[in-house]
Amino acid sequence: MQESKLKFSELEMMIFTLSLIGAILLATLIFGQLGFAWAFSVVQILMFTIHFVVLIRTKNPVYFIPTGMYGLWGLTFFPPLAHSPLHEVFAVISVFFLVGFIWVLATKKINWRYREILELAAKPVTDASDGFTSRPFVSGQANFSRNEALGLARFLLKHVICFPIIEAERIVLVIPRVMWVYLLGFRRSYEEATYVALAKSGEIIVRIAQSDYQKFKNELTFDQLCQSLGELFKQFLQHYQEGEPQKIIHKLNSI
């Protein structure tokens, strides 16, 4: 297996996860078992809400599994329902959702694909002569209709590969490090983000954010990196046009 060209890129999610764990531990230390139950159930309800919004936005039925799991855990540990006759029912059903969630994670059904996309873009780039520039890069032309571009955008959103922003003259496929910031509506602009735009004219326009470029271990030649990212999305577009979009998933899973 080829050595990764990226540094560690999961800091935001690690901080988020540790913050939730810290809140649960703090509540347990201060309020004991009841504090744990309240804190744990609130965290599960928060995660249920996040995944429910993602389920609605992506229309991917796989997200029903984590949504159901977090929702049932929230109900199981919610103190006011501790003596409900349905309490044990919630707990038992949640076990089946947990098994499903483990399967979802093992098969990468709902993985964010930020890291895989950058790894694939960097794979053919061996030079390290010219560093970052902020300007968008035109990586070439492709033949596609607007409906094909929209269809690809829907597929990429469904599989949380990119977040599409639809404009009159182009479709912008944003590649965020933390997909939730777009799916939950915390961010709407893309000008400072990494993206690939499919223009009505057929141009493929690429921009790699400085913060994402700095995630690479070496200063790869920037134009080559942008060109490679554009070529990668041309392949994605071709797979979609040929009626084989699952090849996109297989390619990402190869990393």
CSV table of C-alpha atoms in Angstrom, one decimal:
chain,number,residue,atom,x,y,z
A,1,MET,CA,0.0,0.0,0.0
A,2,GLN,CA,1.3,3.4,-1.0
A,3,GLU,CA,2.3,5.6,2.0
A,4,SER,CA,-0.2,8.4,2.7
A,5,LYS,CA,0.7,11.9,1.5
A,6,LEU,CA,-1.5,13.5,4.0
A,7,LYS,CA,-1.0,14.5,7.6
A,8,PHE,CA,-3.5,13.7,10.3
A,9,SER,CA,-6.8,15.4,9.3
A,10,GLU,CA,-9.4,14.4,11.8
A,11,LEU,CA,-8.6,17.0,14.5
A,12,GLU,CA,-12.1,18.7,14.5
A,13,MET,CA,-14.0,15.4,14.9
A,14,MET,CA,-11.6,14.3,17.6
A,15,ILE,CA,-12.2,17.5,19.6
A,16,PHE,CA,-15.9,17.2,19.1
A,17,THR,CA,-16.0,13.6,20.3
A,18,LEU,CA,-13.7,14.3,23.3
A,19,SER,CA,-15.9,17.3,24.2
A,20,LEU,CA,-19.0,15.1,24.3
A,21,ILE,CA,-17.2,12.4,26.4
A,22,GLY,CA,-15.8,15.1,28.7
A,23,ALA,CA,-19.4,16.5,29.3
A,24,ILE,CA,-20.7,13.0,30.1
A,25,LEU,CA,-17.8,12.3,32.5
A,26,LEU,CA,-18.2,15.7,34.2
A,27,ALA,CA,-21.9,15.2,34.7
A,28,THR,CA,-21.2,11.8,36.2
A,29,LEU,CA,-18.6,13.1,38.6
A,30,ILE,CA,-20.9,15.9,39.8
A,31,PHE,CA,-24.3,14.3,39.8
A,32,GLY,CA,-23.5,10.5,39.9
A,33,GLN,CA,-25.5,7.9,38.0
A,34,LEU,CA,-28.5,10.3,37.4
A,35,GLY,CA,-26.1,12.8,35.9
A,36,PHE,CA,-24.6,10.2,33.6
A,37,ALA,CA,-28.1,9.2,32.4
A,38,TRP,CA,-29.1,12.8,31.7
A,39,ALA,CA,-25.8,13.7,30.0
A,40,PHE,CA,-25.6,10.4,27.9
A,41,SER,CA,-29.3,10.7,26.8
A,42,VAL,CA,-28.8,14.4,25.8
A,43,VAL,CA,-25.7,13.5,23.8
A,44,GLN,CA,-27.6,10.7,22.0
A,45,ILE,CA,-30.5,13.0,21.2
A,46,LEU,CA,-28.0,15.5,19.8
A,47,MET,CA,-26.5,12.8,17.6
A,48,PHE,CA,-30.0,11.7,16.6
A,49,THR,CA,-30.8,15.2,15.5
A,50,ILE,CA,-27.6,15.6,13.5
A,51,HIS,CA,-28.1,12.2,11.7
A,52,PHE,CA,-31.8,12.9,11.1
A,53,VAL,CA,-30.9,16.1,9.3
A,54,VAL,CA,-28.3,14.3,7.3
A,55,LEU,CA,-30.8,11.6,6.4
A,56,ILE,CA,-33.2,14.3,5.1
A,57,ARG,CA,-30.5,16.2,3.2
A,58,THR,CA,-28.8,13.2,1.6
A,59,LYS,CA,-31.9,11.0,1.1
A,60,ASN,CA,-29.6,8.1,1.8
A,61,PRO,CA,-31.6,5.3,3.6
A,62,VAL,CA,-28.4,4.0,5.2
A,63,TYR,CA,-28.5,7.0,7.6
A,64,PHE,CA,-31.7,5.5,9.1
A,65,ILE,CA,-29.4,3.1,11.0
A,66,PRO,CA,-27.4,5.6,13.0
A,67,THR,CA,-30.5,7.8,13.3
A,68,GLY,CA,-32.4,5.0,14.8
A,69,MET,CA,-29.5,3.8,17.0
A,70,TYR,CA,-28.9,7.2,18.6
A,71,GLY,CA,-32.6,7.9,19.0
A,72,LEU,CA,-33.2,4.6,20.8
A,73,TRP,CA,-30.2,5.1,23.0
A,74,GLY,CA,-31.5,8.5,23.9
A,75,LEU,CA,-34.9,7.0,24.9
A,76,THR,CA,-33.3,4.1,26.7
A,77,PHE,CA,-31.2,6.4,29.0
A,78,PHE,CA,-33.7,9.3,29.3
A,79,PRO,CA,-34.4,9.4,33.1
A,80,PRO,CA,-38.1,10.2,32.8
A,81,LEU,CA,-38.6,7.0,30.8
A,82,ALA,CA,-36.6,4.8,33.2
A,83,HIS,CA,-39.7,3.1,34.5
A,84,SER,CA,-41.7,3.0,31.3
A,85,PRO,CA,-42.9,-0.4,30.1
A,86,LEU,CA,-41.2,0.4,26.8
A,87,HIS,CA,-37.8,0.9,28.4
A,88,GLU,CA,-36.6,-2.6,27.8
A,89,VAL,CA,-38.1,-2.6,24.3
A,90,PHE,CA,-36.0,0.5,23.4
A,91,ALA,CA,-32.9,-1.2,24.8
A,92,VAL,CA,-33.4,-4.5,22.9
A,93,ILE,CA,-34.1,-2.9,19.5
A,94,SER,CA,-31.1,-0.6,19.9
A,95,VAL,CA,-28.9,-3.6,20.0
A,96,PHE,CA,-30.0,-4.5,16.4
A,97,PHE,CA,-29.3,-1.0,15.3
A,98,LEU,CA,-25.9,-1.1,16.9
A,99,VAL,CA,-25.1,-4.2,14.9
A,100,GLY,CA,-26.3,-2.5,11.8
A,101,PHE,CA,-24.2,0.6,12.6
A,102,ILE,CA,-21.0,-1.6,13.0
A,103,TRP,CA,-21.8,-3.0,9.5
A,104,VAL,CA,-22.2,0.5,8.1
A,105,LEU,CA,-18.9,1.6,9.5
A,106,ALA,CA,-17.1,-1.6,8.4
A,107,THR,CA,-18.3,-1.2,4.8
A,108,LYS,CA,-17.7,2.6,4.7
A,109,LYS,CA,-21.3,3.2,3.7
A,110,ILE,CA,-21.4,6.7,5.3
A,111,ASN,CA,-17.7,7.7,5.4
A,112,TRP,CA,-16.9,11.3,4.7
A,113,ARG,CA,-14.5,11.1,1.6
A,114,TYR,CA,-12.4,14.2,2.1
A,115,ARG,CA,-9.2,12.3,2.9
A,116,GLU,CA,-9.7,9.7,0.1
A,117,ILE,CA,-10.3,12.4,-2.5
A,118,LEU,CA,-7.1,14.3,-1.6
A,119,GLU,CA,-5.1,11.1,-1.5
A,120,LEU,CA,-6.3,10.1,-5.0
A,121,ALA,CA,-5.6,13.6,-6.3
A,122,ALA,CA,-2.0,13.5,-4.8
A,123,LYS,CA,-1.3,10.0,-6.0
A,124,PRO,CA,0.2,10.8,-9.4
A,125,VAL,CA,1.9,14.0,-8.3
A,126,THR,CA,5.6,13.4,-7.6
A,127,ASP,CA,7.1,16.9,-8.0
A,128,ALA,CA,7.4,19.5,-5.2
A,129,SER,CA,8.6,22.6,-7.1
A,130,ASP,CA,5.8,25.2,-6.9
A,131,GLY,CA,3.7,25.7,-3.8
A,132,PHE,CA,0.2,27.1,-3.1
A,133,THR,CA,-1.6,29.7,-5.1
A,134,SER,CA,-5.1,30.9,-4.1
A,135,ARG,CA,-6.4,31.2,-7.7
A,136,PRO,CA,-8.9,28.7,-9.1
A,137,PHE,CA,-7.4,26.4,-11.7
A,138,VAL,CA,-9.0,25.4,-15.0
A,139,SER,CA,-8.1,21.7,-15.4
A,140,GLY,CA,-9.7,21.2,-18.8
A,141,GLN,CA,-12.9,20.5,-20.6
A,142,ALA,CA,-15.5,17.7,-20.4
A,143,ASN,CA,-18.7,16.9,-22.4
A,144,PHE,CA,-21.7,16.8,-20.1
A,145,SER,CA,-25.2,18.1,-19.9
A,146,ARG,CA,-26.6,20.1,-17.0
A,147,ASN,CA,-28.8,17.1,-16.1
A,148,GLU,CA,-25.8,14.8,-16.0
A,149,ALA,CA,-24.0,17.3,-13.7
A,150,LEU,CA,-27.0,17.5,-11.5
A,151,GLY,CA,-27.3,13.8,-11.3
A,152,LEU,CA,-23.7,13.4,-10.4
A,153,ALA,CA,-24.1,16.1,-7.7
A,154,ARG,CA,-27.1,14.2,-6.2
A,155,PHE,CA,-25.1,11.0,-6.2
A,156,LEU,CA,-22.1,12.6,-4.5
A,157,LEU,CA,-24.3,14.2,-1.9
A,158,LYS,CA,-26.2,11.0,-1.2
A,159,HIS,CA,-22.9,9.3,-0.4
A,160,VAL,CA,-21.5,12.3,1.5
A,161,ILE,CA,-18.6,12.6,-1.0
A,162,CYS,CA,-19.2,16.3,-1.8
A,163,PHE,CA,-21.7,19.0,-1.0
A,164,PRO,CA,-23.2,20.5,-4.1
A,165,ILE,CA,-24.0,24.2,-4.5
A,166,ILE,CA,-26.2,24.8,-7.6
A,167,GLU,CA,-25.7,28.0,-9.6
A,168,ALA,CA,-27.1,29.2,-12.8
A,169,GLU,CA,-23.8,28.8,-14.8
A,170,ARG,CA,-22.2,26.0,-12.9
A,171,ILE,CA,-22.5,23.3,-10.3
A,172,VAL,CA,-19.9,23.6,-7.5
A,173,LEU,CA,-18.9,20.4,-5.7
A,174,VAL,CA,-17.5,21.4,-2.3
A,175,ILE,CA,-15.1,19.0,-0.6
A,176,PRO,CA,-15.2,19.9,3.1
A,177,ARG,CA,-13.1,18.4,5.8
A,178,VAL,CA,-16.1,18.3,8.1
A,179,MET,CA,-19.2,17.6,6.0
A,180,TRP,CA,-21.6,18.4,8.8
A,181,VAL,CA,-20.9,22.2,8.6
A,182,TYR,CA,-22.6,22.2,5.2
A,183,LEU,CA,-25.2,19.5,5.8
A,184,LEU,CA,-26.4,21.2,9.0
A,185,GLY,CA,-26.4,24.7,7.4
A,186,PHE,CA,-23.6,26.2,9.5
A,187,ARG,CA,-21.7,27.2,6.3
A,188,ARG,CA,-23.1,28.1,2.9
A,189,SER,CA,-20.3,29.9,1.1
A,190,TYR,CA,-17.5,28.0,-0.7
A,191,GLU,CA,-15.1,30.7,-1.9
A,192,GLU,CA,-12.5,29.7,0.6
A,193,ALA,CA,-13.1,26.0,0.4
A,194,THR,CA,-11.7,23.2,-1.7
A,195,TYR,CA,-14.1,22.5,-4.6
A,196,VAL,CA,-14.5,21.3,-8.2
A,197,ALA,CA,-16.9,23.3,-10.4
A,198,LEU,CA,-18.6,21.9,-13.5
A,199,ALA,CA,-19.3,25.0,-15.6
A,200,LYS,CA,-22.1,25.2,-18.2
A,201,SER,CA,-19.4,25.8,-20.8
A,202,GLY,CA,-17.8,22.4,-20.0
A,203,GLU,CA,-14.9,23.8,-18.1
A,204,ILE,CA,-13.7,21.9,-15.0
A,205,ILE,CA,-12.6,24.5,-12.5
A,206,VAL,CA,-10.6,23.4,-9.4
A,207,ARG,CA,-9.8,25.3,-6.2
A,208,ILE,CA,-7.8,23.8,-3.3
A,209,ALA,CA,-8.0,25.7,-0.1
A,210,GLN,CA,-4.7,26.7,1.6
A,211,SER,CA,-5.8,24.9,4.8
A,212,ASP,CA,-6.3,21.7,2.8
A,213,TYR,CA,-3.0,22.1,0.9
A,214,GLN,CA,-1.2,22.4,4.2
A,215,LYS,CA,-2.5,18.9,5.1
A,216,PHE,CA,-0.1,17.4,2.7
A,217,LYS,CA,3.2,16.2,4.2
A,218,ASN,CA,5.2,17.9,1.3
A,219,GLU,CA,4.5,21.0,-0.8
A,220,LEU,CA,3.4,19.2,-3.9
A,221,THR,CA,3.4,21.1,-7.2
A,222,PHE,CA,0.2,23.0,-7.0
A,223,ASP,CA,-0.9,23.1,-10.6
A,224,GLN,CA,-0.3,19.3,-11.0
A,225,LEU,CA,-2.3,18.7,-7.8
A,226,CYS,CA,-5.2,20.8,-9.2
A,227,GLN,CA,-5.0,19.1,-12.6
A,228,SER,CA,-5.1,15.7,-10.9
A,229,LEU,CA,-8.1,16.6,-8.8
A,230,GLY,CA,-9.9,17.8,-11.9
A,231,GLU,CA,-9.1,14.6,-13.8
A,232,LEU,CA,-10.4,12.6,-10.9
A,233,PHE,CA,-13.8,14.3,-11.1
A,234,LYS,CA,-13.8,13.9,-14.9
A,235,GLN,CA,-13.5,10.1,-14.1
A,236,PHE,CA,-16.4,10.4,-11.6
A,237,LEU,CA,-18.5,12.2,-14.3
A,238,GLN,CA,-17.6,9.6,-16.9
A,239,HIS,CA,-18.6,6.7,-14.5
A,240,TYR,CA,-21.9,8.5,-13.9
A,241,GLN,CA,-22.6,9.1,-17.6
A,242,GLU,CA,-21.9,5.4,-18.3
A,243,GLY,CA,-24.4,4.3,-15.7
A,244,GLU,CA,-21.8,3.0,-13.4
A,245,PRO,CA,-21.6,5.5,-10.5
A,246,GLN,CA,-20.7,2.7,-8.0
A,247,LYS,CA,-17.3,2.7,-9.6
A,248,ILE,CA,-16.8,6.1,-7.8
A,249,ILE,CA,-17.4,4.4,-4.5
A,250,HIS,CA,-15.0,1.5,-5.4
A,251,LYS,CA,-12.3,3.9,-6.3
A,252,LEU,CA,-12.6,5.8,-3.1
A,253,ASN,CA,-12.7,2.6,-1.1
A,254,SER,CA,-9.4,1.6,-2.7
A,255,ILE,CA,-7.6,4.1,-0.6
